[in-house]
Structure formats: C-alpha cells, structure tokens
XYZ file of C-alpha atoms in Angstrom:
494
model
C -2.595 -19.765 -37.949
C -0.838 -17.175 -35.884
C 2.180 -18.319 -33.873
C 1.321 -20.465 -30.794
C 4.677 -20.690 -29.132
C 4.411 -20.137 -25.809
C 0.890 -19.201 -25.702
C -0.423 -17.416 -22.798
C -4.259 -16.081 -23.203
C -6.480 -14.956 -20.524
C -10.451 -14.797 -19.566
C -10.733 -11.604 -17.664
C -14.626 -10.935 -16.155
C -15.999 -8.043 -14.448
C -17.334 -9.410 -11.305
C -20.645 -7.254 -12.183
C -22.962 -9.820 -12.464
C -23.349 -13.527 -13.018
C -21.247 -15.502 -15.645
C -23.408 -15.252 -18.902
C -23.505 -17.738 -22.085
C -21.352 -14.979 -23.889
C -18.815 -14.978 -21.548
C -18.372 -18.571 -20.407
C -17.873 -19.476 -24.366
C -15.299 -16.815 -24.221
C -13.609 -18.626 -21.243
C -14.306 -21.839 -23.324
C -12.291 -21.030 -26.107
C -9.429 -19.299 -24.059
C -9.226 -22.369 -22.374
C -9.321 -24.923 -24.864
C -6.706 -22.601 -27.087
C -4.179 -23.044 -24.271
C -4.624 -26.566 -23.788
C -4.573 -27.270 -27.528
C -1.349 -25.247 -27.944
C 0.470 -26.399 -24.768
C -0.151 -23.036 -23.554
C -1.145 -20.848 -19.887
C -4.925 -20.341 -19.448
C -4.833 -17.001 -16.849
C -8.171 -15.935 -15.076
C -8.090 -12.363 -14.006
C -10.928 -10.302 -12.492
C -11.296 -7.339 -13.914
C -12.901 -5.482 -10.804
C -12.332 -1.940 -11.257
C -16.044 -0.624 -11.362
C -16.381 0.163 -7.485
C -20.220 0.552 -7.700
C -21.043 -2.869 -9.430
C -18.356 -5.377 -8.667
C -18.615 -7.300 -5.588
C -17.187 -10.253 -3.706
C -20.256 -12.478 -4.129
C -20.113 -11.971 -7.799
C -16.488 -12.792 -8.106
C -17.408 -15.978 -5.988
C -20.581 -16.741 -8.460
C -17.801 -16.692 -11.601
C -15.526 -19.075 -9.831
C -18.339 -21.549 -8.904
C -19.255 -21.369 -12.673
C -15.750 -21.517 -13.839
C -15.600 -24.549 -11.706
C -18.650 -26.271 -12.718
C -17.684 -25.641 -16.771
C -14.388 -27.440 -15.586
C -12.354 -24.944 -16.950
C -9.280 -25.187 -14.624
C -6.934 -21.987 -15.011
C -3.140 -22.080 -14.364
C -2.988 -18.730 -12.941
C -5.557 -16.358 -11.199
C -7.436 -16.470 -8.167
C -6.969 -19.394 -5.752
C -4.166 -20.507 -7.860
C -1.280 -17.712 -7.613
C 1.432 -17.225 -10.135
C 3.973 -15.277 -11.055
C 2.242 -12.472 -12.745
C 0.190 -11.396 -9.913
C -2.202 -10.182 -8.256
C -5.018 -11.472 -10.504
C -7.532 -8.594 -9.372
C -7.187 -5.176 -10.686
C -8.316 -3.618 -7.342
C -4.819 -4.664 -6.358
C -2.920 -3.636 -9.263
C -3.872 0.406 -9.054
C -0.352 1.284 -8.202
C 0.703 -0.386 -11.159
C -1.306 1.563 -13.337
C -0.257 4.930 -11.734
C 3.227 3.908 -12.333
C 2.704 2.962 -15.852
C 0.953 6.292 -16.897
C 3.080 8.427 -14.820
C 5.750 6.852 -16.796
C 4.328 7.743 -20.090
C 4.017 10.842 -19.178
C 7.634 11.395 -18.386
C 8.471 9.783 -21.326
C 6.400 12.234 -23.534
C 3.560 9.437 -24.589
C 1.067 10.876 -22.477
C -0.090 14.267 -20.937
C -1.789 15.798 -18.018
C -5.144 17.482 -19.095
C -6.866 19.971 -16.913
C -9.939 20.340 -19.219
C -13.185 20.664 -17.016
C -16.256 18.860 -18.143
C -17.986 22.224 -18.987
C -14.780 22.911 -21.041
C -14.865 19.753 -22.985
C -18.855 20.156 -23.824
C -18.290 23.338 -25.233
C -15.686 22.315 -27.276
C -17.670 19.616 -28.765
C -20.696 21.871 -29.436
C -18.654 24.150 -31.511
C -17.000 21.466 -33.146
C -20.284 19.907 -34.410
C -21.508 23.441 -35.279
C -18.602 23.944 -37.268
C -19.523 20.690 -38.920
C -15.653 19.653 -38.210
C -14.418 16.642 -39.473
C -12.742 15.643 -36.690
C -14.580 16.183 -33.497
C -13.034 14.376 -30.734
C -10.999 16.285 -28.095
C -9.256 19.412 -29.285
C -5.946 18.396 -27.920
C -6.046 21.784 -25.617
C -3.267 20.487 -23.028
C -1.035 18.634 -25.362
C 1.332 21.113 -25.958
C 1.377 22.669 -22.157
C 5.004 22.593 -20.896
C 5.563 19.806 -18.757
C 7.068 21.911 -16.129
C 3.998 23.796 -16.070
C 1.865 20.785 -16.178
C 3.505 19.430 -12.970
C 3.352 22.354 -10.911
C -0.284 22.713 -11.527
C -0.777 18.900 -10.700
C 0.986 19.513 -7.533
C -1.351 22.767 -6.923
C -4.138 20.246 -6.526
C -5.819 21.155 -9.875
C -7.956 18.499 -10.685
C -6.692 16.719 -13.984
C -6.853 13.648 -16.047
C -3.752 11.782 -17.985
C -4.524 11.543 -21.820
C -2.630 9.130 -24.394
C -0.491 11.245 -26.960
C -1.837 9.702 -30.088
C 1.167 10.422 -32.613
C -0.086 12.674 -35.321
C 1.702 11.098 -37.863
C 0.356 7.592 -36.946
C -0.963 5.881 -39.953
C -3.928 3.390 -40.215
C -4.073 0.918 -37.028
C -3.972 -2.233 -38.714
C -5.393 -4.969 -36.183
C -3.956 -8.656 -36.828
C -7.264 -10.623 -35.724
C -7.086 -14.209 -36.161
C -11.024 -14.474 -36.892
C -11.833 -11.455 -39.288
C -7.967 -10.721 -40.947
C -6.745 -7.367 -40.890
C -9.248 -5.097 -39.763
C -7.882 -1.160 -40.481
C -8.933 1.751 -38.391
C -7.944 4.993 -39.432
C -5.652 6.746 -36.632
C -6.700 10.136 -37.364
C -10.226 9.511 -36.269
C -8.858 8.616 -32.547
C -8.593 11.442 -30.330
C -6.145 11.576 -27.356
C -8.263 9.406 -25.193
C -7.933 9.707 -21.304
C -6.106 6.873 -19.761
C -6.582 8.146 -15.892
C -9.468 9.767 -14.815
C -9.818 12.646 -12.270
C -10.781 10.373 -9.417
C -7.303 8.512 -9.785
C -8.667 5.464 -11.357
C -7.482 4.038 -14.891
C -9.883 3.575 -17.504
C -10.597 -0.072 -19.409
C -8.469 0.364 -22.123
C -5.623 1.477 -20.417
C -5.909 -0.941 -17.513
C -6.447 -3.927 -19.898
C -3.365 -3.303 -21.636
C -1.206 -2.741 -18.710
C -2.175 -6.108 -17.408
C -1.942 -7.820 -20.608
C 1.548 -6.586 -21.160
C 2.765 -7.320 -17.865
C 1.408 -10.525 -17.708
C 2.880 -11.646 -21.166
C -0.775 -12.295 -22.800
C 0.159 -13.359 -26.457
C -3.394 -13.917 -27.709
C -6.726 -12.018 -26.837
C -9.661 -14.024 -27.536
C -12.722 -12.171 -26.791
C -16.232 -11.124 -28.122
C -16.349 -8.909 -31.221
C -18.057 -6.079 -29.245
C -14.522 -5.185 -28.422
C -13.246 -4.669 -31.643
C -13.621 -1.055 -31.605
C -11.731 -0.739 -28.393
C -8.699 -2.563 -29.857
C -7.116 0.559 -32.158
C -7.237 2.616 -28.578
C -5.138 -0.505 -27.088
C -2.953 -0.799 -29.645
C -1.870 2.844 -29.538
C -1.600 1.886 -25.737
C 0.612 -1.128 -26.594
C 3.123 0.887 -28.783
C 3.475 3.718 -26.090
C 4.459 1.341 -23.486
C 6.875 -0.466 -25.767
C 5.062 -3.891 -25.738
C 4.532 -6.320 -28.214
C 1.045 -6.118 -29.709
C -0.973 -9.791 -28.920
C -2.745 -11.490 -31.765
C -6.390 -10.569 -31.535
C -9.445 -12.768 -32.316
C -12.580 -11.287 -31.786
C -15.279 -13.760 -31.668
C -19.102 -13.250 -32.874
C -22.042 -12.571 -30.431
C -24.438 -15.019 -29.785
C -27.944 -14.186 -30.628
C -31.372 -15.756 -29.916
C -33.581 -17.499 -32.695
C -34.868 -14.033 -33.537
C -31.807 -12.854 -34.534
C -31.230 -10.262 -31.616
C -28.643 -10.218 -28.674
C -29.277 -12.905 -26.330
C -31.335 -11.778 -23.287
C -33.532 -12.708 -20.780
C -36.246 -12.692 -23.249
C -34.796 -15.772 -24.952
C -34.624 -17.542 -21.694
C -31.859 -18.448 -19.427
C -28.524 -16.564 -20.027
C -26.359 -17.358 -17.067
C -24.345 -20.331 -16.455
C -25.767 -21.472 -13.113
C -29.618 -21.053 -14.524
C -28.432 -23.792 -16.921
C -26.880 -26.140 -14.263
C -29.687 -25.609 -12.150
C -32.257 -26.522 -15.158
C -30.034 -29.846 -15.078
C -27.482 -29.611 -17.976
C -24.479 -31.543 -17.531
C -21.241 -29.447 -17.682
C -19.905 -31.497 -20.282
C -22.622 -31.332 -22.712
C -23.137 -27.348 -22.109
C -19.054 -26.908 -22.685
C -19.535 -28.910 -25.769
C -22.663 -26.896 -27.042
C -21.172 -23.622 -26.279
C -17.790 -24.440 -27.905
C -19.873 -25.446 -31.132
C -21.349 -21.790 -31.295
C -18.971 -20.532 -33.677
C -16.245 -23.250 -34.149
C -16.327 -26.884 -35.504
C -13.281 -29.394 -36.204
C -14.853 -30.691 -39.241
C -18.223 -29.450 -39.806
C -19.954 -32.641 -38.894
C -19.396 -33.747 -35.496
C -21.964 -32.345 -32.842
C -20.772 -34.376 -29.862
C -17.215 -33.215 -28.853
C -15.649 -34.652 -25.884
C -13.763 -32.205 -23.647
C -10.261 -34.095 -24.565
C -11.183 -33.712 -28.200
C -11.992 -29.849 -27.605
C -8.631 -29.382 -25.627
C -6.424 -30.897 -28.208
C -8.222 -29.830 -31.591
C -9.161 -26.433 -30.786
C -7.660 -23.740 -33.231
C -8.838 -20.305 -34.052
C -8.506 -21.220 -37.640
C -11.835 -23.011 -37.316
C -13.680 -19.977 -35.712
C -16.539 -18.365 -37.858
C -17.105 -14.581 -37.849
C -20.772 -15.058 -38.477
C -23.190 -14.718 -35.135
C -23.976 -17.621 -33.578
C -27.598 -18.494 -32.864
C -28.668 -20.016 -29.523
C -30.592 -23.237 -30.407
C -32.270 -24.719 -26.819
C -33.383 -27.767 -28.889
C -29.672 -28.387 -30.141
C -28.523 -28.017 -26.735
C -31.218 -30.796 -25.371
C -30.352 -32.692 -27.667
C -26.387 -32.901 -27.304
C -27.350 -33.110 -23.408
C -29.439 -36.414 -23.948
C -26.587 -37.613 -25.897
C -24.551 -36.992 -23.300
C -27.215 -38.825 -20.825
C -27.602 -41.653 -23.164
C -23.907 -42.877 -23.313
C -23.666 -43.242 -19.474
C -23.900 -46.493 -18.107
C -27.198 -47.430 -16.238
C -25.335 -47.419 -12.617
C -23.885 -43.870 -13.560
C -26.999 -42.478 -14.401
C -28.722 -43.773 -11.103
C -25.821 -42.326 -9.056
C -25.343 -39.279 -11.086
C -28.720 -38.067 -11.928
C -31.570 -40.423 -11.239
C -31.189 -40.684 -7.333
C -30.104 -37.064 -6.688
C -33.062 -35.624 -8.746
C -35.410 -38.200 -6.753
C -34.052 -36.543 -3.439
C -34.214 -32.861 -4.700
C -37.643 -33.489 -5.550
C -38.180 -34.883 -2.056
C -39.461 -38.023 -3.620
C -37.017 -39.774 -1.281
C -35.736 -38.496 2.016
C -32.456 -36.832 1.590
C -29.252 -39.269 2.110
C -31.831 -42.383 2.008
C -32.467 -44.968 -0.805
C -35.632 -46.817 -0.539
C -35.129 -49.655 -2.726
C -32.069 -52.284 -3.605
C -29.617 -50.939 -5.727
C -30.700 -53.346 -8.474
C -34.192 -51.628 -8.515
C -32.714 -48.181 -9.302
C -30.478 -49.828 -11.902
C -33.782 -51.011 -13.858
C -35.250 -47.541 -13.488
C -32.364 -45.966 -14.914
C -32.322 -48.321 -18.007
C -35.676 -47.505 -18.033
C -35.808 -43.689 -18.006
C -32.344 -43.150 -19.416
C -33.608 -43.253 -23.166
C -36.549 -40.917 -22.591
C -34.283 -38.271 -20.797
C -32.584 -35.364 -22.480
C -32.711 -32.948 -18.731
C -32.280 -34.902 -15.632
C -35.496 -33.151 -13.754
C -37.290 -34.940 -16.061
C -36.847 -38.070 -14.389
C -38.655 -36.633 -11.891
C -42.210 -36.895 -13.436
C -41.503 -40.007 -15.150
C -40.749 -41.672 -12.155
C -43.370 -40.118 -9.933
C -45.935 -42.969 -10.350
C -43.603 -45.027 -8.267
C -43.902 -42.719 -5.423
C -47.748 -42.130 -5.568
C -50.135 -44.099 -3.135
C -52.356 -46.380 -5.123
C -55.768 -44.737 -4.102
C -54.058 -41.409 -4.901
C -52.664 -41.551 -8.608
C -54.248 -39.193 -10.748
C -55.192 -40.052 -14.348
C -54.716 -38.189 -17.376
C -58.159 -37.050 -18.775
C -57.314 -37.876 -22.430
C -55.499 -41.046 -21.536
C -58.921 -42.369 -19.779
C -60.919 -41.270 -22.810
C -58.482 -42.925 -25.072
C -57.992 -46.037 -23.336
C -60.055 -47.200 -20.333
C -63.370 -45.573 -21.605
C -63.295 -47.779 -24.532
C -65.106 -50.997 -25.154
C -62.984 -53.994 -24.276
C -60.883 -52.218 -21.518
C -62.587 -53.780 -18.732
C -62.255 -57.408 -20.094
C -58.074 -56.246 -21.165
C -57.813 -55.387 -17.307
C -59.705 -58.540 -15.899
C -57.591 -60.726 -17.965
C -54.474 -59.097 -16.998
C -55.301 -58.824 -13.532
C -55.836 -62.693 -13.520
C -52.845 -62.962 -15.239
C -50.483 -61.410 -12.858
C -52.023 -62.576 -9.647
C -50.580 -65.488 -9.969
C -47.020 -64.345 -11.024
C -44.541 -65.432 -8.327
C -41.480 -64.079 -10.591
C -41.850 -60.260 -10.885
C -39.368 -59.674 -13.708
C -39.820 -57.634 -16.850
C -39.642 -60.968 -18.702
C -42.143 -63.155 -16.912
C -44.627 -59.994 -16.821
C -44.411 -59.465 -20.530
C -44.979 -63.377 -20.948
C -47.756 -63.532 -18.626
C -49.361 -60.558 -20.987
C -48.528 -61.690 -24.459
C -51.206 -64.238 -24.753
C -54.008 -61.867 -23.986
C -54.467 -59.555 -27.260
C -55.137 -63.129 -29.143
C -57.116 -64.638 -26.487
C -59.421 -61.929 -26.557
C -58.907 -61.224 -30.129
C -57.931 -57.578 -29.463
C -55.149 -55.329 -30.675
C -51.712 -54.966 -28.595
C -52.435 -51.724 -28.162
C -56.314 -51.883 -26.948
C -54.737 -54.650 -24.134
C -51.312 -53.029 -22.828
C -52.454 -49.293 -23.025
C -55.310 -49.749 -20.294
C -53.139 -51.554 -18.270
C -50.365 -49.029 -18.679
C -53.051 -45.922 -17.726
C -54.154 -47.958 -14.566
C -50.610 -48.589 -13.209
C -49.090 -44.925 -14.197
C -52.149 -42.587 -14.696
C -51.169 -41.886 -18.414
C -50.253 -43.688 -21.550
C -46.556 -42.841 -21.648
C -43.890 -44.939 -19.954
C -41.378 -47.094 -20.850
C -41.731 -51.045 -21.776
C -44.588 -52.595 -20.254
C -42.744 -55.151 -18.390
C -40.466 -52.778 -17.119
C -43.191 -50.201 -15.619
C -44.988 -52.942 -13.711
C -41.880 -54.717 -12.664
C -40.781 -51.468 -10.748
C -44.405 -50.694 -9.515
C -44.271 -53.892 -7.488
C -46.963 -56.703 -7.889
C -49.364 -55.568 -4.853
C -49.489 -52.019 -6.406
C -50.051 -52.831 -9.855
C -52.811 -55.444 -8.962
C -54.148 -52.656 -6.694
C -54.241 -50.269 -9.283
C -55.793 -52.267 -12.039
C -58.857 -53.091 -9.811
C -59.043 -48.993 -9.055
C -59.169 -48.224 -12.834
C -61.863 -50.968 -13.699
C -64.123 -48.331 -12.010
C -63.344 -46.100 -15.283
C -63.115 -48.586 -17.532
C -65.785 -49.724 -20.145
C-alpha cells in the first residue's frame, strides 16, 4: 500500500443532480479509507457549473450523505482550516493561482478565437498531422505584449505551458498500478476560460493542492483527466497525490448503470426501504472485499479494515438480488422490539394502516407481529402487505383465487373449517401455543393430511395460502375475527 501517513481524502460531488450509486460508492471508499488510516475525510462541493449547480441539489447530496452515515471531518456545515468548501466561494483563489503561473512562465494568455481554433484543427486533420491539438500559436508571445492586450480588453483564455521536453506522465495508481501517458499527446490545455471561470482540471487541482489531499479516490472515468492534472500539480510546485481510480458500476447487461436498470439515486433506495447500513455494506463490496468470503460487513469493520490493496480494477455488477439478501440479513439480525419500533410500526403508519403517531395495539402484539414477519422480510415495506389481513374488515377480506381453488374448493375443506371453528370457539387462552394445541388433533380426527386442514384455515383468515405459522397468524388476528372469517369462508368451501 502507498504511504498512509496523515491521510487526507476528499469526496467532491457536483450538485447538478441527486447522489447516484457510483458517487455513493466513491464517497464510501473515501470515508472508509480515512477512517481505516486515522486520516481526514473532506466533503467539498464542486459547484462551478452555474447552469446546473443548485443549492437544492447541494441539500439533496448532504441529506444522502447523512443517510449513508458518512460523517465528514471538514466541509459544509462542519467547517475546517482549508475552507471555503464550495468552489464558487474559491474563484479568487483560482484566478490568483492562474495569474501566478503566468507570471512564473508556466502558463500564458491565449487570444485565439473559436474560429481560429476550428480552422487550425481542420488544417491539421487535412494534413493528417500526428499531433492535432492546440497549435501553441500564442505560446511565445512576448509577456509584455500579452499583458498589454489583456489590459486593452482583448478576450483571452489562459493555457498551461506543457514542457516540450516532458517525458511520459506516469500516474501512480493504487488500483491499476503505474499507468503511462505520452506527454507529447498533450496540448497546452486551457485552465481559465474567456468568461473568467476555471476549467475542472485546474480548479480541482488547485483545491486538492491547497487542501493537502494525499489520496484521490474516484471513478476510473476520470483516469483520462489525470495526466493533465499531473501537469498542473507540477506547474504549481505541489506534490502529486496517490491516485486510486475505481471501476465503473455496470448493470446486469454489462452496460453502464442507468435508469433502465432500476433505481440509481441514493434517496430512491432509501425510500424503497433499504437500511443505510445494508446499503453501505453492499456498495462497499462492489469492487472491494476484505477476504473474498464475507458478505455481511459491519460499518465498524469497513472503517477498520478497508484498504486500497483489495480494490478490484474490474467493473462491478449491480445485483439487486444480492442487495436484497444483504438487507434481509440486517433485518433478520435485529431483535423483535427493534424491528417493531424501527421497521414495522413506521411502515404501518406510512401505509396509513394505523393513524400517524398512534398505536392501536399493545406493545406485546407488535413484538409478536415483528417476530412473525421478520424472517419473511427483506425490505421494510413488505411488512405492509403481510400485515394487511390484520387491518381488513372481516367481510371485506379478499381471497386469492388460486388459494381458494387449491384449498377451499377441495373436498374436505368444509369439514376442516367446521372442526377448527368448534375447537377454537371454546378456547380461552388465545396464544399461538394454545391455538396450535387446539388444532393439532384435527388432522388425525378427520383422517386428513395437515396441509388439507391447516391451509383452508389459513386462507379463511388471511385470504391467501402464505403467512407465518398458523398459531401466530390466528393469535394476531384475534379470536372474534378468526371465528367470523372461518364462518364466511365456509360459503366457498367444499
């Protein structure tokens, strides 16, 4: 691993939209690397795109980061010694840095118009020149002349002066190893536009240099930007950080993750009912693994064991089924009371099955329901459908057609319901154990299989053939409702 002394990393999203899965994983890796090395995690808002960056989008990103539990040590709402942490508040710094590079001979004013640049490109293409970048027309203009033209109000850009004798740019990448770029293919690229705004490759380097960033962990779609950024670091006289370009996240079809693959933003997953810890766990494993075996990795383990040495250079595949499995593992690990308080009751309120702020039952009832539903739940909202039979009027319960055909319309179902109704009517102790004890003798008495006895009862009470154990199912529904539903189902039974 590269040197991890005094690690400073940053996550620098542009507030041009929601925080998507790829950005969230990048944030997780930066956060985890900082925590594992005892370093500093910085959140910076790269909001220099005036047409798309909005304060509303910034707030969306901050909400997503808080939901993910990725606390930052420096940045918005926290402050720090290297602020401000919004690029729009750092424009003077970029201007000063660019002018310093001009004064030191590492950059120059360029007065070429868009028409001139287009004509030069066409001519180079026609000649089939090996180098078709900027022709460096303004590179050797006398500095005094250039300054006079600027002061006279002539439009200009500022270009970096790539050393003509610069050898290959070798990027030291913690994921990909050494990546070599031919410096001769780099033109003198613009660092300041004619409208007075810095380019991305300049502003991000100025910020990273001033903020003392030691490691840059980001998506490998930025790898092609890196040689230009290295040139800027060298021009500024700043140390070049260690880079770690992580793979793209692809859909199951091998294409870049997009809306056609389903949800892409963090808040969509939050709203779908995923737990923050499970979501962070899953995204962390998209390209990193501590041992090649673990599936459930706690936030604490991630923060102590994460290392760039175990990050894969291969693209990661978004697998919704694995995400569901991991989320289920986290739900199943909760105790019944926590599941009831944090998942079950909030979902019942959200679905308007219970009035907001109120609970219609005793605490023990919710704990019993939690114990019954938790093993059958991989996403929080699933409890609503599973518990719906408990919030439906007896005469409004809808029956699943297939379940009716398979269990109620079969010979013997009426006898099973009659026997069940009789056995349960005299039951005073309405608990799962007592209910099961009352029903257990019926199959032998009727000389029928257990399924042919218990499934008609289940369909009668729930409306379908799927539910938790028969004892819990009936105990939760309540004696009065169970008996009423059994009587109603007899009309459909054979």
